[in-house]
Amino acid sequence: MTPRAFAARFFRDPVAVCAALVLLSLIVMAVLAPFLAPQNPYDPMQIDIMDSELPPVWIDGGEERFLFGTDTQGRGILSTVMYGMGVSLLIGLGAVAVQAFLGITFGLLAGYYGGWIDSFLMRLADIQLSLSTLMVAIIALAIFQAALGPGAYADLALYMLILVIGIAEWPQYARTVRANVQVEKKKEYVDAARLTGMPSARIMLRHILPNTLTPLLVISTIQVANAIVSEAALSFLGLGMPVNRPSLGSLIRSGFENVFSGQWWITAIPAVVLVVLILAINLLGDWLRDTLNPKLYKGR
Amino acid sequence: MMESRAAEGGPASRAVQRQETLITAKDVAVRFPMPSHFLQRHKPVLHALRGVDMAIEKGEAFCVVGESGCGKTTLGRVIMGLLEPSTGQISYDGTRIDDMGEAERRPYRRKMQMIFQNPYASLNPRMTVRQTLAESLRYLGEGMTAKQVDAKIEETMLSVGASVDWGTRMPHEFSGGQRQRISIARALITDPEFIVADEPISALDVSIQAQVLNLLTKAREERGLTYFFITHDLSVVEHFGDRVAVMYLGEVVELATVAQIFDAPQHPYTRLLLSAIPRIGGNAFKAERAPGEIPTAIDPPKGCAFASRCPLVHDRCRVENPALRPTPTGTLAACHAID
Amino acid sequence: MALLDITDLEVSFGPHQALRGVSFSLDRGERLGIVGESGAGKSMAAFAIINLISDPGRISGGSVTFDGQRLDTMDTEALRTIRGNRIAMIFQDPMMTLNPVLTIGEQMTETLLAHRSMSMAEARRIAVEKLDLVAVPSPAARIDNYPHELSGGLRQRVVIAISLLCDPEIIIADEPTTALDVTIQAEIMALLMRLCDESDMGLVLITHDLAVVSESCQRLAVMYAGKIIEQGATDAILTAPRHPYTRGLIGALPQMNSRGGLLKQIRGSMPGIDDLPTGCAFHPRCDFAVDACRASVPPLEVHGAQAVACIRVGEIE
C-alpha cells in the first residue's frame, strides 16, 4: 500500500481519526507537561496544603485554578495526571522496545535456522507464556524491592518495570516474527540472496526482517497498551512507581483510600484518563490491523 | 590455468576432456525425513532425488522435464548449492563444489546464477530494482567501485530490455513479465557462465512467454551461456533445448538429445508425456486414458516407479529398479522393456 | 434460438468495464473455447453467464438467455434451480468445489438432495454411478474418502462427477486443467469430451491455452481487454487467424516456430481495465495500427469463416 492510499483510508475512517486525535493530544499533554501543566505538582514551592481535597470545578466548592480538583496534598489532579501519563507512556514504550528487541532476535533465529534452536526458543516462549505476566512481574518486583530496600528501589523502579514487563512479554513478538520468517524464507527472493553468498545475518536483517514488519507494527500498538495496563496494575498493587514520581497507576492507587471519604475524583480522573488512553491506542491498533493485513488474527 | 595443467604432464589430456563438461552430478540423492510421531517405529522419508547422474556440456541448453514432484526443481537447487545432497557429488569444471564452505564457494557463486519460477516472489518487495541488482554485486562483484557498479547495473538493465528509470521503482509496480526481466538481469549481472532457469516462463502469459524466452535465447548467443532449463512443457524443450533429461519420481528415466526424444522416444513414460501434449491440430485428447496415479515419493516402491502406469510392465519391473543405460538408438533410458 | 445466448454483455467495476459488450451463443452439445491472457476478462465472462459476479462488480448491460429465460435479471431463488443443476461449473482448483471436512459421498448426496427429491440410498446410488462414469477407480470405496485422500487428477474427476449429478445441459469449465500435470490434463480433457458427446452436453471451456482448445472445441472465441476480438470455427481461426492479436498469439507458440531461433513475439502487455487505450485496445501493440484504429472501437464483423474485430482485416492479409 502506498503512503497516499494509506492516508486516504485513514481519513475516511472517523473512528481512526478520532482515536488518533485523542491519542495525539494525550501524548502532547504528557510530553509537554512541564510547560503546559498549571503547576509542577512535585515542586514543594508550588503546592499548598490549604488547597487539598478541592473537588473539580463543576462541583460546588471547586476552584478555577484546579480544573479536576486536587488531591490530599493540594496538588492539582490535572497536573499530576499530565505528569503521570508521561511516566506511563515511557514505561509502555520502553517495555515494548525491550519486548521487540528480544522477540525479534529470538523469532528471527528460531524461524531462520529452525531445528533445535527453534525448538529450544519456542519451548522457552511456551514456558514464559504459561506464567502470567503479572505473576512474574509481582514476584520479580517484590524480590527486587526486598533486596534493594524501598529507597534504592524507588530510584530504579522505572527501569525495573520496563525490564520486567519487557522480558515477560517477548514471546508475542517472537512467535509472530518466527511465523512470518518461516513464510518469507521459503520465497525465492531469499534463495536469490543466499546465492550471492552473503552472511546469514544480512539475509535475516536486510531481506527477511523488513518483510515481516507490518504485523509487528500492529502487535506493537496493542502491546504498548498492554504494557501500560500491566504497569498500572503493578503500581496499583504498590509494586510500581513510587509516590514521588507516580504513573497513572500509582495515582489511582494513592487516591483509592479517599474514595470512601467522598473524594472520588482523586482516583476517578486518572482512571478515566487511563481508560481513554488505552482505548485510543487499541482502536488505532485495530484499524491498523484491518488496514494493513485483513487476514492477520482473523483465524483466532 | 590450461598451461599450468599442461605443464604437469599426465593429467593434461584429462583436463582437456574436463573442459567440455561444465557440471557433473554424480549419484545425487536428496532425502527429507518427514514429520512423524516420536514413538512411530517406521520413520517416513521423502525421496526427492534417488540417485541422479548427469553431465552438462559447456554451452548447451540442458533441459529437465517432468511432472510436479519429479525432483527437477530439487536437482536445480542442489546444483546451485541451495540444498545439500544427502549423498552424491556436484562438480563444476572438474572441481567438487557441493561440500565447499561459503568462502571457498564464492568464485563459483559468481559463475552460477539462477532464474526463478515465480516472478511475484523472486524479488524482495521492499527493495528497489537498483538495490536488488546492487545486492548481487555487493558480494559477487569484488573490488568494483561505486561507479563501476552503477555502470554495470545500467548496462545489464538495458541488455534485458529494461529502461534505466526502472531502477528507482519497487517490484509491485511491474507486471509479471517485467519482473522476470529484472530477475534475469539479476542473474546476468555477475557475468555468469552457467544459469539454472527454474520454469522461468510457466507463470507468464503466452505473449510474454515468447518475450522472455527470446531474451534467454539472446543472452545465450551473446554470452555463450550454459543453461540448466527446468520445465514441465515439452514444446518449450523442443524449441529451446539441446539435450533433455526426462525425470520421474526422483530419477532420470531418459536422457537424450531433443531431436532423439521427439523422433524416437524410448521410455514408455516419455512416450506418454509426448502423447499428452496438446498441439494445434493434434489429437492428445481423442483417446480416453485411465487415471494415472503417480506413486508417492514418501517411501517409493521398490521396483520401477513407473510400473503402476506402464503399458509394458512385467514382473521384473515390480521388483528391480532399472538403471539408466544406453539404448539401441544411442540414448540413455531406464527401462527393462528396452533391449 | 441457441440454448445459451449472450448478447452485448457488460460487466462493470465502478467506472471501469471488465467486459465491454461480449456476445456468443452455444447450442446443445456444442463446445466453445474462450481463450485469452490473464486480465482479458474470460473468467469474468464465465461468471457473468451464471450471474455470479460478486461486489463491487455488476452486470451493467446486455443479456444472458438460457433456454428462453433471462439469467441476468433472474432472482437468486430462481437462479438456484439453474446453477449447479442445468448449468454446472468446474473451477481451476478442485478445492474450490470440494469441502475438505466432508466425504465425497456426503457432498454428492447433499447436492442431489438439494435439487431432487429422492431417498438417501437412491442419491448414493447415483453418486457411485457418476463416479464410475468419470472413471474413478473402485467408486463404491472411493465415495467415502475425504478430498485430501485423493490425488489432484482424481479430485478434478470427482468435481466433474459432482457437476454431472443433475445431468446439466451446459458445463462451464474455468481453466479446469491449468493446475494439473500434462498427462493428467490429457486424461481430464478426454473425459470431458466423451461426457459431452455421450449426453449432448454443451461446454464452455475457459483457458489460456490455444492448443487445448484446438484439440477439444468446435468453436473458439479469442478475448482481449474485455472484448471478443475474433470468433468462429476453431480450425478456421487456428489455420488462418485474421486478427493481428490472434496471429501474434499463435505465432508466439514455441511449436509454431523453428527450433533454436527467436520466437515471434508481441511487444508490450495487455492494458488493465483502468487504463484502456482509445479505440482498438490492441493498437499500441499492433504492427498494423493506423490513426483510425486509435479513433474508434472496431466492431466484431464477419469476414469469411470467422468474425473479427479489426478494421484493417481486409488489408493486412
PDB file of C-alpha atoms in Angstrom, chain C residues 144-296:
ATOM      1  CA  ASP C 144     -16.216 -42.498   1.469  1.00  0.00           C
ATOM      2  CA  ASN C 145     -12.833 -40.774   1.012  1.00  0.00           C
ATOM      3  CA  TYR C 146     -12.139 -37.207   2.019  1.00  0.00           C
ATOM      4  CA  PRO C 147     -10.880 -34.896  -0.734  1.00  0.00           C
ATOM      5  CA  HIS C 148      -7.350 -34.748   0.708  1.00  0.00           C
ATOM      6  CA  GLU C 149      -7.029 -38.512   0.313  1.00  0.00           C
ATOM      7  CA  LEU C 150      -7.181 -38.190  -3.467  1.00  0.00           C
ATOM      8  CA  SER C 151      -4.567 -37.061  -5.992  1.00  0.00           C
ATOM      9  CA  GLY C 152      -5.090 -33.816  -7.903  1.00  0.00           C
ATOM     10  CA  GLY C 153      -6.276 -35.630 -11.010  1.00  0.00           C
ATOM     11  CA  LEU C 154      -8.780 -37.742  -9.102  1.00  0.00           C
ATOM     12  CA  ARG C 155     -10.063 -34.676  -7.288  1.00  0.00           C
ATOM     13  CA  GLN C 156     -10.801 -32.975 -10.579  1.00  0.00           C
ATOM     14  CA  ARG C 157     -12.577 -36.151 -11.738  1.00  0.00           C
ATOM     15  CA  VAL C 158     -14.688 -36.030  -8.584  1.00  0.00           C
ATOM     16  CA  VAL C 159     -15.508 -32.374  -9.253  1.00  0.00           C
ATOM     17  CA  ILE C 160     -16.648 -33.339 -12.728  1.00  0.00           C
ATOM     18  CA  ALA C 161     -18.748 -36.163 -11.257  1.00  0.00           C
ATOM     19  CA  ILE C 162     -20.378 -33.634  -8.905  1.00  0.00           C
ATOM     20  CA  SER C 163     -21.102 -31.302 -11.803  1.00  0.00           C
ATOM     21  CA  LEU C 164     -22.740 -34.203 -13.646  1.00  0.00           C
ATOM     22  CA  LEU C 165     -25.030 -35.185 -10.764  1.00  0.00           C
ATOM     23  CA  CYS C 166     -28.059 -33.316 -12.024  1.00  0.00           C
ATOM     24  CA  ASP C 167     -27.402 -34.095 -15.696  1.00  0.00           C
ATOM     25  CA  PRO C 168     -26.655 -30.491 -16.692  1.00  0.00           C
ATOM     26  CA  GLU C 169     -27.195 -29.212 -20.213  1.00  0.00           C
ATOM     27  CA  ILE C 170     -24.137 -26.976 -20.097  1.00  0.00           C
ATOM     28  CA  ILE C 171     -20.838 -27.216 -18.242  1.00  0.00           C
ATOM     29  CA  ILE C 172     -18.765 -24.087 -17.788  1.00  0.00           C
ATOM     30  CA  ALA C 173     -15.161 -25.084 -17.109  1.00  0.00           C
ATOM     31  CA  ASP C 174     -12.806 -22.306 -15.966  1.00  0.00           C
ATOM     32  CA  GLU C 175      -9.211 -23.429 -16.581  1.00  0.00           C
ATOM     33  CA  PRO C 176     -10.096 -26.978 -15.447  1.00  0.00           C
ATOM     34  CA  THR C 177      -6.657 -28.416 -16.187  1.00  0.00           C
ATOM     35  CA  THR C 178      -4.292 -25.496 -15.567  1.00  0.00           C
ATOM     36  CA  ALA C 179      -3.227 -26.777 -12.144  1.00  0.00           C
ATOM     37  CA  LEU C 180      -2.698 -30.321 -13.419  1.00  0.00           C
ATOM     38  CA  ASP C 181       0.255 -32.094 -14.963  1.00  0.00           C
ATOM     39  CA  VAL C 182       0.202 -32.575 -18.701  1.00  0.00           C
ATOM     40  CA  THR C 183      -0.571 -36.295 -18.603  1.00  0.00           C
ATOM     41  CA  ILE C 184      -3.412 -35.695 -16.142  1.00  0.00           C
ATOM     42  CA  GLN C 185      -4.649 -32.804 -18.279  1.00  0.00           C
ATOM     43  CA  ALA C 186      -4.959 -35.161 -21.231  1.00  0.00           C
ATOM     44  CA  GLU C 187      -6.959 -37.599 -19.099  1.00  0.00           C
ATOM     45  CA  ILE C 188      -9.349 -34.933 -17.828  1.00  0.00           C
ATOM     46  CA  MET C 189      -9.881 -33.315 -21.230  1.00  0.00           C
ATOM     47  CA  ALA C 190     -10.519 -36.658 -22.902  1.00  0.00           C
ATOM     48  CA  LEU C 191     -13.035 -37.435 -20.179  1.00  0.00           C
ATOM     49  CA  LEU C 192     -14.836 -34.104 -20.578  1.00  0.00           C
ATOM     50  CA  MET C 193     -15.058 -34.569 -24.330  1.00  0.00           C
ATOM     51  CA  ARG C 194     -16.528 -38.071 -24.005  1.00  0.00           C
ATOM     52  CA  LEU C 195     -19.094 -36.900 -21.461  1.00  0.00           C
ATOM     53  CA  CYS C 196     -20.179 -34.026 -23.711  1.00  0.00           C
ATOM     54  CA  ASP C 197     -20.556 -36.323 -26.693  1.00  0.00           C
ATOM     55  CA  GLU C 198     -22.425 -39.021 -24.762  1.00  0.00           C
ATOM     56  CA  SER C 199     -25.098 -36.816 -23.261  1.00  0.00           C
ATOM     57  CA  ASP C 200     -25.215 -33.971 -25.770  1.00  0.00           C
ATOM     58  CA  MET C 201     -23.890 -31.526 -23.211  1.00  0.00           C
ATOM     59  CA  GLY C 202     -22.645 -28.059 -24.079  1.00  0.00           C
ATOM     60  CA  LEU C 203     -19.209 -26.975 -22.842  1.00  0.00           C
ATOM     61  CA  VAL C 204     -17.798 -23.503 -22.363  1.00  0.00           C
ATOM     62  CA  LEU C 205     -14.086 -24.010 -21.839  1.00  0.00           C
ATOM     63  CA  ILE C 206     -12.211 -21.023 -20.447  1.00  0.00           C
ATOM     64  CA  THR C 207      -8.464 -21.379 -20.949  1.00  0.00           C
ATOM     65  CA  HIS C 208      -5.255 -19.550 -21.796  1.00  0.00           C
ATOM     66  CA  ASP C 209      -4.037 -22.451 -23.906  1.00  0.00           C
ATOM     67  CA  LEU C 210      -4.837 -22.336 -27.617  1.00  0.00           C
ATOM     68  CA  ALA C 211      -3.606 -25.873 -28.101  1.00  0.00           C
ATOM     69  CA  VAL C 212      -6.086 -27.236 -25.558  1.00  0.00           C
ATOM     70  CA  VAL C 213      -8.947 -25.526 -27.377  1.00  0.00           C
ATOM     71  CA  SER C 214      -7.643 -26.725 -30.716  1.00  0.00           C
ATOM     72  CA  GLU C 215      -7.909 -30.287 -29.506  1.00  0.00           C
ATOM     73  CA  SER C 216     -11.287 -30.021 -27.798  1.00  0.00           C
ATOM     74  CA  CYS C 217     -13.657 -27.320 -29.071  1.00  0.00           C
ATOM     75  CA  GLN C 218     -15.528 -26.830 -32.342  1.00  0.00           C
ATOM     76  CA  ARG C 219     -15.738 -23.086 -31.880  1.00  0.00           C
ATOM     77  CA  LEU C 220     -13.291 -20.568 -30.486  1.00  0.00           C
ATOM     78  CA  ALA C 221     -13.582 -17.025 -29.168  1.00  0.00           C
ATOM     79  CA  VAL C 222     -10.415 -15.021 -28.523  1.00  0.00           C
ATOM     80  CA  MET C 223     -10.709 -12.295 -25.904  1.00  0.00           C
ATOM     81  CA  TYR C 224      -8.571  -9.218 -25.426  1.00  0.00           C
ATOM     82  CA  ALA C 225      -9.117  -6.494 -22.821  1.00  0.00           C
ATOM     83  CA  GLY C 226     -12.775  -7.344 -22.142  1.00  0.00           C
ATOM     84  CA  LYS C 227     -13.894  -7.930 -25.728  1.00  0.00           C
ATOM     85  CA  ILE C 228     -14.072 -10.840 -28.125  1.00  0.00           C
ATOM     86  CA  ILE C 229     -11.765  -9.865 -30.966  1.00  0.00           C
ATOM     87  CA  GLU C 230     -12.088 -12.980 -33.093  1.00  0.00           C
ATOM     88  CA  GLN C 231     -14.676 -15.745 -33.095  1.00  0.00           C
ATOM     89  CA  GLY C 232     -15.503 -18.674 -35.318  1.00  0.00           C
ATOM     90  CA  ALA C 233     -14.752 -22.307 -36.070  1.00  0.00           C
ATOM     91  CA  THR C 234     -11.621 -23.389 -34.170  1.00  0.00           C
ATOM     92  CA  ASP C 235      -9.876 -24.921 -37.154  1.00  0.00           C
ATOM     93  CA  ALA C 236     -10.581 -21.909 -39.347  1.00  0.00           C
ATOM     94  CA  ILE C 237      -9.129 -19.483 -36.824  1.00  0.00           C
ATOM     95  CA  LEU C 238      -6.113 -21.581 -35.962  1.00  0.00           C
ATOM     96  CA  THR C 239      -5.162 -22.270 -39.555  1.00  0.00           C
ATOM     97  CA  ALA C 240      -5.903 -18.758 -40.785  1.00  0.00           C
ATOM     98  CA  PRO C 241      -6.140 -16.272 -37.914  1.00  0.00           C
ATOM     99  CA  ARG C 242      -7.172 -12.834 -39.096  1.00  0.00           C
ATOM    100  CA  HIS C 243      -6.932 -10.520 -36.112  1.00  0.00           C
ATOM    101  CA  PRO C 244      -3.350  -9.319 -35.513  1.00  0.00           C
ATOM    102  CA  TYR C 245      -3.574 -10.347 -31.846  1.00  0.00           C
ATOM    103  CA  THR C 246      -4.706 -13.889 -32.667  1.00  0.00           C
ATOM    104  CA  ARG C 247      -1.950 -14.135 -35.219  1.00  0.00           C
ATOM    105  CA  GLY C 248       0.580 -12.938 -32.676  1.00  0.00           C
ATOM    106  CA  LEU C 249      -0.681 -15.364 -30.053  1.00  0.00           C
ATOM    107  CA  ILE C 250      -0.442 -18.350 -32.377  1.00  0.00           C
ATOM    108  CA  GLY C 251       2.850 -17.189 -33.808  1.00  0.00           C
ATOM    109  CA  ALA C 252       4.357 -16.920 -30.343  1.00  0.00           C
ATOM    110  CA  LEU C 253       3.793 -20.601 -29.545  1.00  0.00           C
ATOM    111  CA  PRO C 254       7.123 -22.462 -29.479  1.00  0.00           C
ATOM    112  CA  GLN C 255       5.688 -25.292 -31.589  1.00  0.00           C
ATOM    113  CA  MET C 256       4.878 -22.834 -34.374  1.00  0.00           C
ATOM    114  CA  ASN C 257       8.474 -21.648 -34.590  1.00  0.00           C
ATOM    115  CA  SER C 258      11.646 -23.143 -35.964  1.00  0.00           C
ATOM    116  CA  ARG C 259      13.970 -24.750 -33.454  1.00  0.00           C
ATOM    117  CA  GLY C 260      16.556 -22.674 -31.689  1.00  0.00           C
ATOM    118  CA  GLY C 261      15.722 -19.332 -33.259  1.00  0.00           C
ATOM    119  CA  LEU C 262      13.804 -16.473 -31.766  1.00  0.00           C
ATOM    120  CA  LEU C 263      10.063 -16.765 -31.276  1.00  0.00           C
ATOM    121  CA  LYS C 264       7.761 -14.296 -32.928  1.00  0.00           C
ATOM    122  CA  GLN C 265       6.678 -12.059 -30.111  1.00  0.00           C
ATOM    123  CA  ILE C 266       4.038  -9.438 -29.427  1.00  0.00           C
ATOM    124  CA  ARG C 267       5.581  -6.397 -27.814  1.00  0.00           C
ATOM    125  CA  GLY C 268       4.223  -4.872 -24.621  1.00  0.00           C
ATOM    126  CA  SER C 269       1.472  -6.341 -22.485  1.00  0.00           C
ATOM    127  CA  MET C 270      -2.293  -6.206 -22.112  1.00  0.00           C
ATOM    128  CA  PRO C 271      -3.665  -2.976 -20.602  1.00  0.00           C
ATOM    129  CA  GLY C 272      -5.575  -3.102 -17.315  1.00  0.00           C
ATOM    130  CA  ILE C 273      -9.263  -2.202 -17.294  1.00  0.00           C
ATOM    131  CA  ASP C 274      -8.419   1.157 -15.704  1.00  0.00           C
ATOM    132  CA  ASP C 275      -6.048   2.312 -18.444  1.00  0.00           C
ATOM    133  CA  LEU C 276      -7.548   1.148 -21.707  1.00  0.00           C
ATOM    134  CA  PRO C 277      -6.225   2.913 -24.761  1.00  0.00           C
ATOM    135  CA  THR C 278      -8.669   4.731 -27.013  1.00  0.00           C
ATOM    136  CA  GLY C 279     -10.163   2.953 -29.991  1.00  0.00           C
ATOM    137  CA  CYS C 280      -8.994  -0.613 -30.526  1.00  0.00           C
ATOM    138  CA  ALA C 281      -7.469  -1.757 -27.211  1.00  0.00           C
ATOM    139  CA  PHE C 282      -4.771  -3.681 -29.085  1.00  0.00           C
ATOM    140  CA  HIS C 283      -3.489  -0.789 -31.178  1.00  0.00           C
ATOM    141  CA  PRO C 284      -0.437   0.105 -29.013  1.00  0.00           C
ATOM    142  CA  ARG C 285       0.920  -3.429 -29.554  1.00  0.00           C
ATOM    143  CA  CYS C 286      -0.230  -3.817 -33.149  1.00  0.00           C
ATOM    144  CA  ASP C 287       2.130  -3.606 -36.129  1.00  0.00           C
ATOM    145  CA  PHE C 288      -0.692  -2.618 -38.446  1.00  0.00           C
ATOM    146  CA  ALA C 289      -2.237   0.170 -36.375  1.00  0.00           C
ATOM    147  CA  VAL C 290      -3.242   3.342 -38.237  1.00  0.00           C
ATOM    148  CA  ASP C 291      -4.911   6.522 -36.991  1.00  0.00           C
ATOM    149  CA  ALA C 292      -8.386   5.085 -37.491  1.00  0.00           C
ATOM    150  CA  CYS C 293      -7.547   2.286 -35.019  1.00  0.00           C
ATOM    151  CA  ARG C 294      -6.936   4.869 -32.317  1.00  0.00           C
ATOM    152  CA  ALA C 295     -10.169   6.699 -33.070  1.00  0.00           C
ATOM    153  CA  SER C 296     -12.942   4.161 -32.589  1.00  0.00           C
TER     154      SER C 296
END
